[in-house]
Short mmCIF file of C-alpha atoms in Angstrom, two decimals:
data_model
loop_
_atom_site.label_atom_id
_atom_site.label_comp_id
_atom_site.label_asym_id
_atom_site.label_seq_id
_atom_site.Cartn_x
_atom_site.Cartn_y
_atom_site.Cartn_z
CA UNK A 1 -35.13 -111.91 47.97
CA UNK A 2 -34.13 -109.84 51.19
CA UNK A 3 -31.24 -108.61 49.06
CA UNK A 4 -33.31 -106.95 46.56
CA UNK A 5 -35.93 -106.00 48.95
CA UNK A 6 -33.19 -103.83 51.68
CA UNK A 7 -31.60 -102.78 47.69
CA UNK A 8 -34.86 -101.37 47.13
CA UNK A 9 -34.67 -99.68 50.89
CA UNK A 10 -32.13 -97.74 49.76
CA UNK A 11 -32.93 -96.82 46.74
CA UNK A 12 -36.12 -95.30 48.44
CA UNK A 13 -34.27 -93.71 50.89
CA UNK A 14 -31.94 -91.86 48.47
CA UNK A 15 -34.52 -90.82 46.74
CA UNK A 16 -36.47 -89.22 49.55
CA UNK A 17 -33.02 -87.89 50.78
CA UNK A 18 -32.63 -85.66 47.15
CA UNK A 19 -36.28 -84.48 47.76
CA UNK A 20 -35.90 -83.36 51.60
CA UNK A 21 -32.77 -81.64 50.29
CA UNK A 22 -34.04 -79.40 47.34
CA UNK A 23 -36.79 -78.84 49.92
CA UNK A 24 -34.41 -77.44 52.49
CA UNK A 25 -32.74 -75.18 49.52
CA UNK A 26 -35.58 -73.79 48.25
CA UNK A 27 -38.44 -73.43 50.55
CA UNK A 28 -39.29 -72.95 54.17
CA UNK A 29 -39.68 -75.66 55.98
CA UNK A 30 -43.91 -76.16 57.05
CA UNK A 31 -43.51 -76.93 61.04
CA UNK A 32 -47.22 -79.08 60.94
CA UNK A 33 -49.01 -81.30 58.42
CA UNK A 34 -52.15 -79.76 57.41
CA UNK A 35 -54.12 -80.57 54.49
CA UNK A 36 -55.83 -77.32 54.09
CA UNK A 37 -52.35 -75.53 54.15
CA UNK A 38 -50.41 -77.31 51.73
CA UNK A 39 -53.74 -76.68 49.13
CA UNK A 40 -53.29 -72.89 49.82
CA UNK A 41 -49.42 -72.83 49.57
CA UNK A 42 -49.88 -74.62 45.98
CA UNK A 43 -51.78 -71.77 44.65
CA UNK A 44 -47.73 -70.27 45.09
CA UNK A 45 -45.81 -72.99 43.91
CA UNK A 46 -45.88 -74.48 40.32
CA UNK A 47 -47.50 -77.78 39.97
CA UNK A 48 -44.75 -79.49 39.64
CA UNK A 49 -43.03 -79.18 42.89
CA UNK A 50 -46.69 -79.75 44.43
CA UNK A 51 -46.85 -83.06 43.08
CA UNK A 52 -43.12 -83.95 44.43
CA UNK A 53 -44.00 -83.01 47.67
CA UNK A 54 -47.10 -85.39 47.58
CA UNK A 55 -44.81 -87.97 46.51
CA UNK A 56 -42.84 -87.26 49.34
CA UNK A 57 -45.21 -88.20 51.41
CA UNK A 58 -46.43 -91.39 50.18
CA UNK A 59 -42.78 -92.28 50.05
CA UNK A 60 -42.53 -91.78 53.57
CA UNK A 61 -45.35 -93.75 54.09
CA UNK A 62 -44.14 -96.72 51.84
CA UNK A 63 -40.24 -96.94 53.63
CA UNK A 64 -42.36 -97.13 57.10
CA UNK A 65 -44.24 -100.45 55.93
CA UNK A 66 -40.95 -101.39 54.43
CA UNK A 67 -39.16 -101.40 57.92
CA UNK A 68 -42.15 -102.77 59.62
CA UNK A 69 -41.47 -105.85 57.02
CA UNK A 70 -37.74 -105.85 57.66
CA UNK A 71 -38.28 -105.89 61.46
CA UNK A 72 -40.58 -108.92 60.64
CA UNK A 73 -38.32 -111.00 58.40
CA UNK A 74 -35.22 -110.70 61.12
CA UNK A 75 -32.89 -108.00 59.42
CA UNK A 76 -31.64 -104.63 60.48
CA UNK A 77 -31.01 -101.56 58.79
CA UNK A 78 -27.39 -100.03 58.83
CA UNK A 79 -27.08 -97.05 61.14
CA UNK A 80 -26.73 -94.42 58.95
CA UNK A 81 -30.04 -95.38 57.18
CA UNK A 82 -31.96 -95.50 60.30
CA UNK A 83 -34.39 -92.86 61.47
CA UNK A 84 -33.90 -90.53 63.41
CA UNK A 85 -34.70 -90.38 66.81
CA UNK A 86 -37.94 -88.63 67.25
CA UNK A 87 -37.13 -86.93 70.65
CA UNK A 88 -34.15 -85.51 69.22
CA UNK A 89 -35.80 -83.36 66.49
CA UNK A 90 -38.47 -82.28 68.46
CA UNK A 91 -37.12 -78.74 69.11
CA UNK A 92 -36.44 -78.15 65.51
CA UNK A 93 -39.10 -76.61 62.43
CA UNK A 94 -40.05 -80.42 60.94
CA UNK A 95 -41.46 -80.56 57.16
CA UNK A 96 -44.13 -82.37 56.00
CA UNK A 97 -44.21 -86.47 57.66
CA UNK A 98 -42.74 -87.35 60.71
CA UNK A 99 -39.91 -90.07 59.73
CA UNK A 100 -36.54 -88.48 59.68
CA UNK A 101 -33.26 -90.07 57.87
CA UNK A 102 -30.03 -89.45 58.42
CA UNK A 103 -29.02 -87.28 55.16
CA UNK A 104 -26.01 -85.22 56.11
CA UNK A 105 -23.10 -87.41 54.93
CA UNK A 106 -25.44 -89.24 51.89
CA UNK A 107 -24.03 -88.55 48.28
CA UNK A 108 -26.44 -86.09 46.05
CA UNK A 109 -25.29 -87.40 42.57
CA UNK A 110 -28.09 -89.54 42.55
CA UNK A 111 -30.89 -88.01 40.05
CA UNK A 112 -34.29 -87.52 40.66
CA UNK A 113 -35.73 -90.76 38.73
CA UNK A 114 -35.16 -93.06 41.48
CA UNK A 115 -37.43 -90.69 43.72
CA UNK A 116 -40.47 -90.77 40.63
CA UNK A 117 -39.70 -95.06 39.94
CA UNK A 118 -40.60 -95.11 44.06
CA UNK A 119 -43.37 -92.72 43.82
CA UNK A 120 -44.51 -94.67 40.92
CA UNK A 121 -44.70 -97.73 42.75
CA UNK A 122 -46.17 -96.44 45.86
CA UNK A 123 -49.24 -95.19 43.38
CA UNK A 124 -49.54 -99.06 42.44
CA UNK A 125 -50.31 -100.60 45.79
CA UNK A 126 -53.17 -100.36 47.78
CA UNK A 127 -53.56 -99.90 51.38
CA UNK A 128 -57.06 -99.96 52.41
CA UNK A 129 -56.38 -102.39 54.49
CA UNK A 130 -53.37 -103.10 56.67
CA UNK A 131 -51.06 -103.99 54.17
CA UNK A 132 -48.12 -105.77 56.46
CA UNK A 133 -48.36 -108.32 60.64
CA UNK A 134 -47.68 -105.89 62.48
CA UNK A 135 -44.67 -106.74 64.60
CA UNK A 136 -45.95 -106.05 67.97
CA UNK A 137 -49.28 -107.71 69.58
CA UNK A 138 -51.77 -105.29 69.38
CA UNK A 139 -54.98 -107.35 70.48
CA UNK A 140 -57.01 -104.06 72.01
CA UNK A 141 -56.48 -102.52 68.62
CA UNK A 142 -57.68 -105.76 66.42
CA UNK A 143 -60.59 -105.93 68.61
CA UNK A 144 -61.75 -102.11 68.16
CA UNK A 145 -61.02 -102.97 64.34
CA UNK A 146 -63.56 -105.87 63.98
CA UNK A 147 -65.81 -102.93 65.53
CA UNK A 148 -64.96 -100.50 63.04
CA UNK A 149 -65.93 -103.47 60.58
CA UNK A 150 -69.41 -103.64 62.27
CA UNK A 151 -70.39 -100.43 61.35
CA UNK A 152 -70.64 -99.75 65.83
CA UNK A 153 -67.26 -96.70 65.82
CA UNK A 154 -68.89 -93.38 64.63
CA UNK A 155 -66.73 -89.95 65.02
CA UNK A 156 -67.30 -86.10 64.10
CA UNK A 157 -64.49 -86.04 61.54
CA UNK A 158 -62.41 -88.33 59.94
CA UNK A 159 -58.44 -87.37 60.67
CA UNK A 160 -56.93 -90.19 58.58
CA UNK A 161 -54.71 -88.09 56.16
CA UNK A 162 -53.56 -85.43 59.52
CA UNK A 163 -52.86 -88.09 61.84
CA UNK A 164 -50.74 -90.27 59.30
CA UNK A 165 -52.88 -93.66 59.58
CA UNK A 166 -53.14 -96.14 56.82
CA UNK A 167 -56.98 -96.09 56.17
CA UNK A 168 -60.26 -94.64 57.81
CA UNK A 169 -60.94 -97.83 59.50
CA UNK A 170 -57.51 -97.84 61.07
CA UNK A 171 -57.77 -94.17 62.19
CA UNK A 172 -61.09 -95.49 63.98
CA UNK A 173 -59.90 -98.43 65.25
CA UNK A 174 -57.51 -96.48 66.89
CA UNK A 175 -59.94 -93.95 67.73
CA UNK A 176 -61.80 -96.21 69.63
CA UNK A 177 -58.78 -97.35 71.43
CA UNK A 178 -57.87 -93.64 72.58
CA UNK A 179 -61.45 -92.89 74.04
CA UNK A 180 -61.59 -96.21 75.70
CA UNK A 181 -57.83 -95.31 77.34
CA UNK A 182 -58.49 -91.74 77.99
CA UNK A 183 -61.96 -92.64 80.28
CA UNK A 184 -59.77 -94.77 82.51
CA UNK A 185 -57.33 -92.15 82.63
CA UNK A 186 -59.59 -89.86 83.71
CA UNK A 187 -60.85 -91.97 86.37
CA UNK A 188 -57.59 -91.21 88.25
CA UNK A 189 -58.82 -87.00 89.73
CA UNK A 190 -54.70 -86.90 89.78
CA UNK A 191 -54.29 -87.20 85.87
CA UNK A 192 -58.10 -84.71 85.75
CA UNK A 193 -55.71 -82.54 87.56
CA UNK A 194 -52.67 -83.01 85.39
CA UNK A 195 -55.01 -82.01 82.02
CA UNK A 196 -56.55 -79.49 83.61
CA UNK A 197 -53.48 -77.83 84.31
CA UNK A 198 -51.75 -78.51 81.47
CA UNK A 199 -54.39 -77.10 79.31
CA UNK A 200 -54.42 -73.80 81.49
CA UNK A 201 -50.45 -73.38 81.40
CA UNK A 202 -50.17 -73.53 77.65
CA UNK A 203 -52.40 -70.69 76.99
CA UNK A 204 -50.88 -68.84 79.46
CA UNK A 205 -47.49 -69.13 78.41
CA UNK A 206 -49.04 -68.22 74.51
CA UNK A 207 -51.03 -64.81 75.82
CA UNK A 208 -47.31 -64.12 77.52
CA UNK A 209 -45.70 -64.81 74.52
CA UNK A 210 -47.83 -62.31 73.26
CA UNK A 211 -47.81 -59.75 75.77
CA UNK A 212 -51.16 -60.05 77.12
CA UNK A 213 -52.24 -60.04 80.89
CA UNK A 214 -54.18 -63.66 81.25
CA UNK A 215 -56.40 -62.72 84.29
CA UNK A 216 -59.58 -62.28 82.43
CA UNK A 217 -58.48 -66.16 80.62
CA UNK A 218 -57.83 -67.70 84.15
CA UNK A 219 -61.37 -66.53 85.29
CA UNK A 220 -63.16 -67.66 82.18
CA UNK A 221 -61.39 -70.67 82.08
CA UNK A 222 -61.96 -71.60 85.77
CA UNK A 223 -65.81 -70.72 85.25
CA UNK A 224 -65.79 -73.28 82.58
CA UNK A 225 -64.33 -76.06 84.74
CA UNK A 226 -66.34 -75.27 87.33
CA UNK A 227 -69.23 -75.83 85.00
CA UNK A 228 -68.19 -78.96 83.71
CA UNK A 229 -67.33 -80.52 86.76
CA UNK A 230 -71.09 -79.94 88.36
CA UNK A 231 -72.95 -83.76 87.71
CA UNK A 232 -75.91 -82.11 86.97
CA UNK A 233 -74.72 -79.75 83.93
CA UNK A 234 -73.86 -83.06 82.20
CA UNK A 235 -76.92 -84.20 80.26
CA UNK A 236 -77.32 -80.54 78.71
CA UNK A 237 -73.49 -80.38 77.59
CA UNK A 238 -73.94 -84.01 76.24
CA UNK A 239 -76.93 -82.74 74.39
CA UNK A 240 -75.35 -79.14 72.88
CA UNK A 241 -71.70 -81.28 72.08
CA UNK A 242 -73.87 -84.13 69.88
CA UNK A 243 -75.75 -81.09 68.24
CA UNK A 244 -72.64 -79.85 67.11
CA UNK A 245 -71.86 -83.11 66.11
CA UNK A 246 -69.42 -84.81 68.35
CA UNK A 247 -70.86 -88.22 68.69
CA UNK A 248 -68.87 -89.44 71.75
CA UNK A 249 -67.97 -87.64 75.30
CA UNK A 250 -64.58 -88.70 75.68
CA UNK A 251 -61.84 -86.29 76.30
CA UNK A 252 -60.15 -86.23 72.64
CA UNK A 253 -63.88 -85.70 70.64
CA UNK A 254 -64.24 -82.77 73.02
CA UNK A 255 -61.10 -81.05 73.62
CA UNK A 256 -58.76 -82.54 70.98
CA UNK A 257 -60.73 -83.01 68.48
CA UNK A 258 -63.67 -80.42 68.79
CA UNK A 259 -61.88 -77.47 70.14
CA UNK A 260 -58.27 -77.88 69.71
CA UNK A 261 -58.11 -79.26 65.67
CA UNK A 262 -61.42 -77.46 64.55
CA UNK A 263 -59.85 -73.94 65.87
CA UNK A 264 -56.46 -74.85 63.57
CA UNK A 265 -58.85 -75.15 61.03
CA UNK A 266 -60.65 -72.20 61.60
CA UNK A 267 -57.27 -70.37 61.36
CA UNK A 268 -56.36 -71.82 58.20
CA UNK A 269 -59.20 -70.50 56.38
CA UNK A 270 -59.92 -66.49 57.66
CA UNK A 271 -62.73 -64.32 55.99
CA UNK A 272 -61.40 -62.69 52.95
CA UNK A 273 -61.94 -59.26 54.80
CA UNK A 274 -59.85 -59.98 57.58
CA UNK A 275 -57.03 -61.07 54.84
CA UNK A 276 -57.23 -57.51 53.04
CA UNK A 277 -56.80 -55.88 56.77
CA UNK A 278 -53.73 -58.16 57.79
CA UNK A 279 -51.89 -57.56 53.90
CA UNK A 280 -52.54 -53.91 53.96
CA UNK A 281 -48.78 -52.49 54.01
CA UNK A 282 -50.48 -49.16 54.99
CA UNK A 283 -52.25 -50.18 58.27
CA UNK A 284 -50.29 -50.62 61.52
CA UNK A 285 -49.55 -53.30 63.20
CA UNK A 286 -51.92 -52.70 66.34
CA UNK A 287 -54.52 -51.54 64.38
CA UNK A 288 -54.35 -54.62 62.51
CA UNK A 289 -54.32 -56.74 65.66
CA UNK A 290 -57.12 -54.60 67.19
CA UNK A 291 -59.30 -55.26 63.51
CA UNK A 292 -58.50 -58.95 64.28
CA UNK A 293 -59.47 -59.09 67.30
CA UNK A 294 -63.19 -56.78 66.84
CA UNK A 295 -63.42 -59.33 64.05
CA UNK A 296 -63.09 -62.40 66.54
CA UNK A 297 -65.47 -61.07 69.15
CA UNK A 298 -68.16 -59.98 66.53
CA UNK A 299 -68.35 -64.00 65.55
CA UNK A 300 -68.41 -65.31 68.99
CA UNK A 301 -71.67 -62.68 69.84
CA UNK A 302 -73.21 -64.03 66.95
CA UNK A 303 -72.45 -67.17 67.66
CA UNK A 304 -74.08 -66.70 70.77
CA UNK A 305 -77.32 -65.59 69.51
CA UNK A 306 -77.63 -68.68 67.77
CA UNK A 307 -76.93 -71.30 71.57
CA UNK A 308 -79.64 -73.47 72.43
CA UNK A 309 -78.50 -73.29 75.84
CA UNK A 310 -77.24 -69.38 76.75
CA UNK A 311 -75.40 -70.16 79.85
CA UNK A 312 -74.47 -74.14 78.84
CA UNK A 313 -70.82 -75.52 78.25
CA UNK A 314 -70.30 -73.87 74.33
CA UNK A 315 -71.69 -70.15 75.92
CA UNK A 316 -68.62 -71.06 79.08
CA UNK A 317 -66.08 -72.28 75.88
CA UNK A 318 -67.16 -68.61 73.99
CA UNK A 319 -66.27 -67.30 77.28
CA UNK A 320 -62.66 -68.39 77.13
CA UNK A 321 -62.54 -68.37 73.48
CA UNK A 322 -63.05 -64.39 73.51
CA UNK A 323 -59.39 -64.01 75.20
CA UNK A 324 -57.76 -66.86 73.37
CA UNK A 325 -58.73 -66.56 69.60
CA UNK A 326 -57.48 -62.79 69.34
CA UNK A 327 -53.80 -64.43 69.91
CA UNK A 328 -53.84 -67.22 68.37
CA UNK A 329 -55.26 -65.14 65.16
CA UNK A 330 -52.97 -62.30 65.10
CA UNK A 331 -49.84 -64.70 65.94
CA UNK A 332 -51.19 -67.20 62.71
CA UNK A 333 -52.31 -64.32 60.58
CA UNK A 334 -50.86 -61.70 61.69
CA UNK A 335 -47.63 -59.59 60.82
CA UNK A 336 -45.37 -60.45 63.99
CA UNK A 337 -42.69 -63.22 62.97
CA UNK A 338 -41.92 -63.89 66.30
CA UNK A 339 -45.19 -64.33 67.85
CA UNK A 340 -46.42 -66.78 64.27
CA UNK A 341 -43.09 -69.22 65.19
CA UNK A 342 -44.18 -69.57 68.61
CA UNK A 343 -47.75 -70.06 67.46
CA UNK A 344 -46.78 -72.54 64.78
CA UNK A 345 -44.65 -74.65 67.58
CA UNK A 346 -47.54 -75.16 69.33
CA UNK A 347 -50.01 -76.32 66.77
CA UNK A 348 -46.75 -78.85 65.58
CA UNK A 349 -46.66 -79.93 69.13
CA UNK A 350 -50.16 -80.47 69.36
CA UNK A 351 -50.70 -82.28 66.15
CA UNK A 352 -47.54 -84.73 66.58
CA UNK A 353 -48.69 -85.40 70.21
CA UNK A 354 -51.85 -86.93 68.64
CA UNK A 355 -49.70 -88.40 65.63
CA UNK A 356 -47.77 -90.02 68.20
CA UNK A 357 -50.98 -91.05 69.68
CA UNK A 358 -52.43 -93.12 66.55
CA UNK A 359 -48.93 -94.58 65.88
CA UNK A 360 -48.78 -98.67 66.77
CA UNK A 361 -44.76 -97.78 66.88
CA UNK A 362 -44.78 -95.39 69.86
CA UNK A 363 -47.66 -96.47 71.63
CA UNK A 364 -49.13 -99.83 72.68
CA UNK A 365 -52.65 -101.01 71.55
CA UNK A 366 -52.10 -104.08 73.62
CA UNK A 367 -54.76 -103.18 76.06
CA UNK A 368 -56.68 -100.38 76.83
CA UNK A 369 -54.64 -99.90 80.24
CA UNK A 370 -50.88 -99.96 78.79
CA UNK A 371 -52.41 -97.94 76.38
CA UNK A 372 -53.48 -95.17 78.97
CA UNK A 373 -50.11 -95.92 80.46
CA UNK A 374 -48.06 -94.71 77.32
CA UNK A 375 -50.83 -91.84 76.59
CA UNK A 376 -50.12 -90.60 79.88
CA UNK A 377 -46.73 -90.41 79.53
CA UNK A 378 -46.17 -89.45 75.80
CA UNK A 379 -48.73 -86.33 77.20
CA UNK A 380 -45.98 -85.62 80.58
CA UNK A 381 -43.10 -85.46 77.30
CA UNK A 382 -44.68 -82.95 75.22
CA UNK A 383 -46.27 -80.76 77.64
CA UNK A 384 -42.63 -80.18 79.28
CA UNK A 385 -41.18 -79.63 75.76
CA UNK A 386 -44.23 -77.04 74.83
CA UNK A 387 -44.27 -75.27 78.30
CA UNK A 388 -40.28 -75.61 78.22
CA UNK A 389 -40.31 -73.67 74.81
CA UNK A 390 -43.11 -71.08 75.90
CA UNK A 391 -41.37 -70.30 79.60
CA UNK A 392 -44.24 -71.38 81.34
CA UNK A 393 -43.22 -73.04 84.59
CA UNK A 394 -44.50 -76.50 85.57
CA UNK A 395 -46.19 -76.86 88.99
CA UNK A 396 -45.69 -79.67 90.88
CA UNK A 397 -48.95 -81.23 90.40
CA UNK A 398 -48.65 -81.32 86.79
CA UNK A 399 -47.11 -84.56 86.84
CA UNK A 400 -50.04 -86.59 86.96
CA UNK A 401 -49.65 -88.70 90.27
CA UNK A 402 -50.96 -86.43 93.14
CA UNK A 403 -54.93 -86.28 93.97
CA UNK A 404 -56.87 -83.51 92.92
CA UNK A 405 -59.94 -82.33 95.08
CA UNK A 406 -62.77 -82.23 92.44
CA UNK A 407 -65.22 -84.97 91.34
CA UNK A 408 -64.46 -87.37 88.59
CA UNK A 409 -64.56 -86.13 84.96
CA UNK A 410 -65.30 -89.82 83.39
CA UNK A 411 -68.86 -89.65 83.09
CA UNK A 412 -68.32 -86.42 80.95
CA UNK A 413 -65.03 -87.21 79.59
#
């Protein structure tokens, strides 16, 4: 039986090797997993080679339950058929799925049908629920699942498809996990401190990437902390965050989830009229990125208009968004190649960081504590890789350890 099974292993893995090739020869290489993206990329692409990719993915998916059964049953993979390390591709353009093979010295003669007979199979199992035991003790994580069964874990959005978990009860099992581990992280003012800065740093090092002076961001910004962290302001931010729908104040429904993944998919879907600016070979370049930006400020005033609370938490968040959404538009959108790599770094970075997050394999659900332990410090490795890549030097508080001097975020956060 294990013969067949680690035969079947590698006929997977050939096949996905063949596909991650011909994608290397004939397309550029997507550096984030979006949804959204891939659907307007098709409208490019024939059919065909849409529905490959797909496969692709669920293939992925299927070898990493396969090794999560091998693990189980006592056997070992030989090393050139084991993934890559993930630290070691971290600098590099990924595509599409996280899991990396070893490909380089693989023979190509094998023909596609092995990839469509996996793909095929894939199709034919079901995974709405955890399909495999899970080969580490993950007791926090069952517990916030028999929640999830309850009907008593609510969130804003589901992120089951972008964050690579197995079902929508999984993602919010694992949901519930991260909130509960982020509130005692956030207990600590040192680690307030350390995502404070963090936060701060990376836009800075993205407005110098893009030649603009950050002073007006560091005021805004520091403003908007200085609103948060006031006790009192606390029941009216809870109370303009729910209407907006966020149904929890924990740090990732606000700031990972609410402002960080909602803004990369603002940017995946621009007004039609700023897309006939940014493709019109007969504008320049600044005036394009000057249109973008009029554009971006015109929303945010009439977004303001609209606040239930004109000098609240979103009006402080409008404040900062006026300097930061220019960039970030023009470097997505706009015509710059340099500026859209760097910008497309950091939403990979940002979106693996919380893949990472929701994976049982490189973080432990055993309790809520080691849990925060390993959040912590998956957070200290891809901040230095992200500020590393933008220039941005690291201050020595931004490790997390030393104490800060304001209050305690937890009752917001």
């Amino acid at each position: 039986g294990m013969e067949l099974f680690e035969e079947a292993l590698q006929k997977w893995e050939q096949a996905l090797t063949i596909r991650q090739r011909d994608n290397a020869s004939t397309s550029t290489p997507v550096p984030w997993d979006s949804k959204k993206r891939r659907e307007s990329m098709s409208e490019n692409i024939p059919e065909e080679e849409s529905q490959k990719r797909e496969f692709a993915e669920k293939l992925e998916s299927l070898l990493h339950r396969a090794y999560h059964l091998q693990e189980e049953f006592g056997s070992s993979l030989q090393s050139d058929s084991m993934l890559l390390d993930l630290e070691k591709t971290l600098m590099l353009p990924l595509t599409d799925g996280s899991l990396r093979l070893r490909t380089d010295d693989e023979d190509s003669s094998i023909s596609e049908d092995s990839f469509f007979s996996a793909a095929e199979l894939f199709d034919s199992l079901h995974f709405e629920e955890i399909p495999f035991h899970l080969s580490k003790p993950v007791a926090a994580y069952e517990e916030a699942l028999q929640l999830v069964k309850e009907g008593k874990v609510a969130c804003r959005t589901l992120r089951t498809e972008l964050l690579g978990c197995y079902s929508d009860q999984d993602f919010l099992a694992k949901l519930h996990c991260v909130r509960q581990a982020f509130q005692e992280l956030l207990e600590d003012e040192s680690n307030q401190l350390f995502f404070g800065e963090v936060g701060k740093q990376m836009v800075i090092g993205l407005m110098t990437k893009a030649e603009k002076n950050p002073k007006a961001f560091l005021e805004s910004y520091e403003e908007m902390l200085h609103y948060a962290l006031k006790q009192e302001t606390w029941p009216t931010t809870q109370q303009e965050l729910e209407g907006r729908g966020v149904v929890c104040m924990s740090f990732f429904d606000i700031v990972l989830d609410f402002i960080l993944m909602d803004a990369f998919e603002d940017l995946e879907n621009p007004p039609s009229s700023v897309l006939a600016v940014l493709r019109n070979r007969w504008l320049s370049d600044s005036f394009k990125e000057t249109a973008l930006a009029t554009a971006c400020w015109s929303v945010l005033k009439a977004k303001r208009r609209l606040l239930m609370v004109p000098d609240g938490f979103i009006s402080h968040f409008y404040s900062v968004s006026e300097h930061v959404s220019p960039v970030l538009a023009f470097g997505f959108l706009g015509p710059k190649q340099q500026l859209s790599e760097v910008c497309s770094f950091f939403k990979h970075q940002i979106v693996q960081y919380l893949k990472d997050m929701f994976d049982l394999d490189n973080v432990r659900y055993t309790t809520v504590q080691s849990l925060a332990e390993d959040i912590l410090q998956l957070s200290r490795r891809r901040s230095e890789i992200l500020l590393g890549y933008l220039g941005t030097e690291t201050s020595p508080e931004m490790n997390g350890t030393l104490p800060g001097e304001n209050e305690p975020l937890k009752e917001l956060i």
